[in-house]
Amino acid sequence: MSGTPSSGSRVLPRDVFELKALAERQPELAPAATLQIDLIEAIRRVQSRITTPWIETSTDTLAERLAHGQPLLDFSQIAFDWNDVRLLVRQVTDVLRRHEVIDAATAAALHSVGRSPTVPDVMRGWFELKPGLDIEMLGEVLGWAARPYLQRTAEVLQQRVSLDGWMRRVCPVCAAEPEFSVVTTSGDRQLVCGRCHVRWAFNPIACPYCGNDDRTRIKSMATPDGVYRVMICSPCGRYIKALDARKATRPLLPYVDLIATLPLDAAVMQSLR
Ligand SMILES: [Zn+2]
Ligand SMILES: [Zn+2]
């Protein structure tokens, strides 16, 4: 069970292994890597006992949705176990508090979300990208709590319908923005969803956030070994990082590569100053 191709992020031991190695290799990244490991461990227990969801939508309907530019997944199709979600919200909050990412007051507010009977409504608002409660890190906490369910559902959907024709700026499964990208061995680009880790093809030179494809207004930087790259878009001021599969010695591991590229984020901030 190592390195499954598409949404291989469920193969968590590999992520944890690589994060530990990263922390040893680059001690300045150890705090971020340890936090990431603790978050992964928090969702792993739930992840291991989720059953495969049953999607009633026919393959034709799914293909039709994609053809019309409509992402595949509706909130009602995600088989959340709300007791586990509540537990995850509290556990993820505890991890963030232990690592001093949030203060005690924020942790208390997040805990009360976890205990509240309105968790499904809060989660729906988050999934449908509607602004909700104004609590620091709430989106991140809900993202971690939802991830086991979202990822499993995304895997099932991907077995049912091909995402090949989808070249849009948002995830074909859950409609979220990309968080990372991969330059494939053939030089094409795949975007990686920040929520469900699904990948899809996208114009290699355009900005996935605003659509700008004027090369002269996109700046690019890379790590000295060329393994990671970043594209910075001037019109919208946003940037996306990438793993260059032509230089990398392993496939993308979203949990790990996000942390491994923190120095690149710092370099981008520096260049924007
Ligand atoms: Zn997604
Ligand atoms: Zn842009």
Short mmCIF file of C-alpha atoms in Angstrom, two decimals, residues 9-202:
data_model
loop_
_atom_site.label_atom_id
_atom_site.label_comp_id
_atom_site.label_asym_id
_atom_site.label_seq_id
_atom_site.Cartn_x
_atom_site.Cartn_y
_atom_site.Cartn_z
CA SER A 9 -3.07 11.06 0.33
CA ARG A 10 -4.92 8.37 2.22
CA VAL A 11 -1.69 6.43 2.43
CA LEU A 12 -0.83 8.27 5.59
CA PRO A 13 2.10 6.35 7.00
CA ARG A 14 4.17 7.45 4.01
CA ASP A 15 3.26 11.08 4.69
CA VAL A 16 4.21 10.73 8.33
CA PHE A 17 7.45 8.99 7.44
CA GLU A 18 8.39 11.72 4.95
CA LEU A 19 7.43 14.50 7.35
CA LYS A 20 9.68 13.02 10.04
CA ALA A 21 12.54 12.77 7.55
CA LEU A 22 11.92 16.37 6.50
CA ALA A 23 12.03 17.57 10.10
CA GLU A 24 15.40 15.90 10.55
CA ARG A 25 16.81 17.19 7.29
CA GLN A 26 15.57 20.74 7.82
CA PRO A 27 15.23 21.40 11.57
CA GLU A 28 13.75 24.85 10.88
CA LEU A 29 10.71 23.03 9.43
CA ALA A 30 10.38 20.64 12.39
CA PRO A 31 7.65 22.60 14.24
CA ALA A 32 5.46 22.78 11.12
CA ALA A 33 6.16 19.14 10.25
CA THR A 34 5.29 17.97 13.77
CA LEU A 35 2.05 19.94 13.71
CA GLN A 36 1.16 18.37 10.37
CA ILE A 37 1.92 14.87 11.70
CA ASP A 38 -0.34 15.45 14.71
CA LEU A 39 -3.17 16.65 12.45
CA ILE A 40 -2.76 13.61 10.20
CA GLU A 41 -2.79 11.31 13.23
CA ALA A 42 -5.95 13.00 14.50
CA ILE A 43 -7.93 12.21 11.35
CA ARG A 44 -6.33 8.83 10.73
CA ARG A 45 -8.38 6.96 13.30
CA VAL A 46 -11.63 8.09 11.69
CA GLN A 47 -10.23 7.57 8.21
CA SER A 48 -9.51 3.93 8.88
CA ARG A 49 -13.09 3.08 9.80
CA ILE A 50 -15.04 5.01 7.17
CA THR A 51 -17.04 2.75 4.92
CA THR A 52 -17.21 3.31 1.19
CA PRO A 53 -20.06 5.71 0.43
CA TRP A 54 -22.78 4.77 -1.97
CA ILE A 55 -23.32 7.38 -4.68
CA GLU A 56 -26.69 6.98 -6.31
CA THR A 57 -26.11 9.42 -9.14
CA SER A 58 -25.71 7.61 -12.47
CA THR A 59 -22.47 7.81 -14.43
CA ASP A 60 -24.29 9.63 -17.24
CA THR A 61 -25.54 12.28 -14.87
CA LEU A 62 -22.07 12.71 -13.40
CA ALA A 63 -20.53 13.09 -16.87
CA GLU A 64 -23.24 15.57 -17.79
CA ARG A 65 -22.55 17.66 -14.71
CA LEU A 66 -18.88 17.90 -15.62
CA ALA A 67 -19.73 18.76 -19.23
CA HIS A 68 -21.80 21.67 -17.95
CA GLY A 69 -19.02 22.91 -15.72
CA GLN A 70 -20.71 21.75 -12.57
CA PRO A 71 -18.59 20.04 -9.90
CA LEU A 72 -19.71 16.52 -9.02
CA LEU A 73 -20.35 16.62 -5.33
CA ASP A 74 -23.34 17.99 -3.44
CA PHE A 75 -23.12 18.41 0.30
CA SER A 76 -25.98 15.96 0.84
CA GLN A 77 -23.97 13.20 -0.85
CA ILE A 78 -21.17 13.26 1.69
CA ALA A 79 -21.82 10.56 4.27
CA PHE A 80 -20.66 12.40 7.39
CA ASP A 81 -20.83 10.66 10.72
CA TRP A 82 -21.65 13.71 12.81
CA ASN A 83 -20.48 12.22 16.08
CA ASP A 84 -17.08 11.59 14.58
CA VAL A 85 -17.07 15.03 12.94
CA ARG A 86 -17.73 16.63 16.31
CA LEU A 87 -14.95 14.61 17.86
CA LEU A 88 -12.58 15.58 15.03
CA VAL A 89 -13.40 19.27 15.40
CA ARG A 90 -12.45 19.07 19.06
CA GLN A 91 -9.35 16.94 18.47
CA VAL A 92 -8.04 19.12 15.65
CA THR A 93 -8.65 22.17 17.85
CA ASP A 94 -6.66 20.53 20.65
CA VAL A 95 -3.76 19.87 18.29
CA LEU A 96 -3.74 23.51 17.14
CA ARG A 97 -3.87 24.70 20.73
CA ARG A 98 -1.09 22.36 21.84
CA HIS A 99 1.10 23.76 19.06
CA GLU A 100 0.11 27.28 20.06
CA VAL A 101 -1.36 28.04 16.66
CA ILE A 102 -4.48 29.39 18.40
CA ASP A 103 -5.05 30.97 21.79
CA ALA A 104 -7.24 29.60 24.57
CA ALA A 105 -10.23 31.81 23.68
CA THR A 106 -10.20 30.66 20.05
CA ALA A 107 -9.88 27.04 21.17
CA ALA A 108 -12.92 27.49 23.42
CA ALA A 109 -14.92 28.99 20.54
CA LEU A 110 -13.94 26.12 18.23
CA HIS A 111 -14.80 23.57 20.91
CA SER A 112 -18.25 25.07 21.26
CA VAL A 113 -18.74 24.71 17.50
CA GLY A 114 -17.80 21.05 17.93
CA ARG A 115 -20.35 20.59 20.68
CA SER A 116 -23.12 22.53 18.96
CA PRO A 117 -26.09 20.78 17.34
CA THR A 118 -25.61 23.10 14.35
CA VAL A 119 -22.37 21.42 13.21
CA PRO A 120 -24.04 20.13 10.01
CA ASP A 121 -25.17 23.66 9.09
CA VAL A 122 -21.74 25.11 9.83
CA MET A 123 -20.14 22.36 7.74
CA ARG A 124 -22.56 22.96 4.88
CA GLY A 125 -21.74 26.66 4.86
CA TRP A 126 -18.04 25.85 4.75
CA PHE A 127 -18.49 23.27 1.98
CA GLU A 128 -20.59 25.62 -0.12
CA LEU A 129 -18.00 28.37 0.35
CA LYS A 130 -20.39 30.70 2.10
CA PRO A 131 -19.05 32.97 4.82
CA GLY A 132 -19.99 31.65 8.24
CA LEU A 133 -19.03 32.16 11.86
CA ASP A 134 -16.14 34.51 12.37
CA ILE A 135 -13.79 32.27 14.35
CA GLU A 136 -10.09 32.12 13.64
CA MET A 137 -8.98 28.88 11.92
CA LEU A 138 -12.57 27.60 11.72
CA GLY A 139 -12.19 26.84 8.01
CA GLU A 140 -8.98 24.91 8.62
CA VAL A 141 -10.54 22.92 11.47
CA LEU A 142 -13.62 22.06 9.40
CA GLY A 143 -11.35 21.17 6.48
CA TRP A 144 -9.47 18.62 8.56
CA ALA A 145 -12.66 17.26 10.10
CA ALA A 146 -14.33 16.88 6.69
CA ARG A 147 -11.33 15.49 4.89
CA PRO A 148 -11.76 11.78 5.61
CA TYR A 149 -15.32 11.92 4.22
CA LEU A 150 -14.54 14.21 1.31
CA GLN A 151 -11.55 12.19 0.20
CA ARG A 152 -13.34 8.87 0.34
CA THR A 153 -16.32 10.24 -1.59
CA ALA A 154 -13.98 11.83 -4.13
CA GLU A 155 -12.26 8.50 -4.67
CA VAL A 156 -15.56 6.78 -5.35
CA LEU A 157 -16.63 9.50 -7.78
CA GLN A 158 -13.34 9.30 -9.64
CA GLN A 159 -13.86 5.60 -10.21
CA ARG A 160 -17.22 6.36 -11.77
CA VAL A 161 -16.41 9.20 -14.13
CA SER A 162 -13.34 10.59 -15.88
CA LEU A 163 -12.21 14.09 -14.94
CA ASP A 164 -10.12 14.39 -18.13
CA GLY A 165 -12.17 17.04 -19.90
CA TRP A 166 -12.28 19.39 -16.90
CA MET A 167 -9.87 22.32 -17.33
CA ARG A 168 -11.43 24.80 -14.95
CA ARG A 169 -10.04 26.78 -12.05
CA VAL A 170 -11.89 24.93 -9.31
CA CYS A 171 -11.99 21.31 -8.23
CA PRO A 172 -14.22 19.10 -10.43
CA VAL A 173 -15.38 17.22 -7.35
CA CYS A 174 -15.87 19.71 -4.51
CA ALA A 175 -15.55 23.14 -6.20
CA ALA A 176 -12.71 24.33 -3.97
CA GLU A 177 -9.67 26.23 -5.20
CA PRO A 178 -6.41 24.43 -5.90
CA GLU A 179 -3.84 24.54 -3.16
CA PHE A 180 -0.88 23.01 -4.95
CA SER A 181 0.08 21.76 -8.39
CA VAL A 182 2.22 19.23 -10.19
CA VAL A 183 4.27 19.68 -13.33
CA THR A 184 3.98 16.24 -14.90
CA THR A 185 6.84 14.39 -16.58
CA SER A 186 5.42 15.51 -19.93
CA GLY A 187 5.43 19.16 -18.82
CA ASP A 188 1.67 19.43 -18.38
CA ARG A 189 0.15 20.82 -15.26
CA GLN A 190 -2.23 19.30 -12.75
CA LEU A 191 -3.88 21.29 -10.01
CA VAL A 192 -4.44 19.71 -6.60
CA CYS A 193 -7.58 20.49 -4.61
CA GLY A 194 -6.96 21.97 -1.19
CA ARG A 195 -9.92 20.11 0.30
CA CYS A 196 -10.27 16.67 -1.28
CA HIS A 197 -6.80 16.40 -2.91
CA VAL A 198 -8.30 15.47 -6.28
CA ARG A 199 -6.12 16.48 -9.24
CA TRP A 200 -7.16 17.88 -12.58
CA ALA A 201 -5.48 19.23 -15.70
CA PHE A 202 -5.07 22.95 -16.23
#
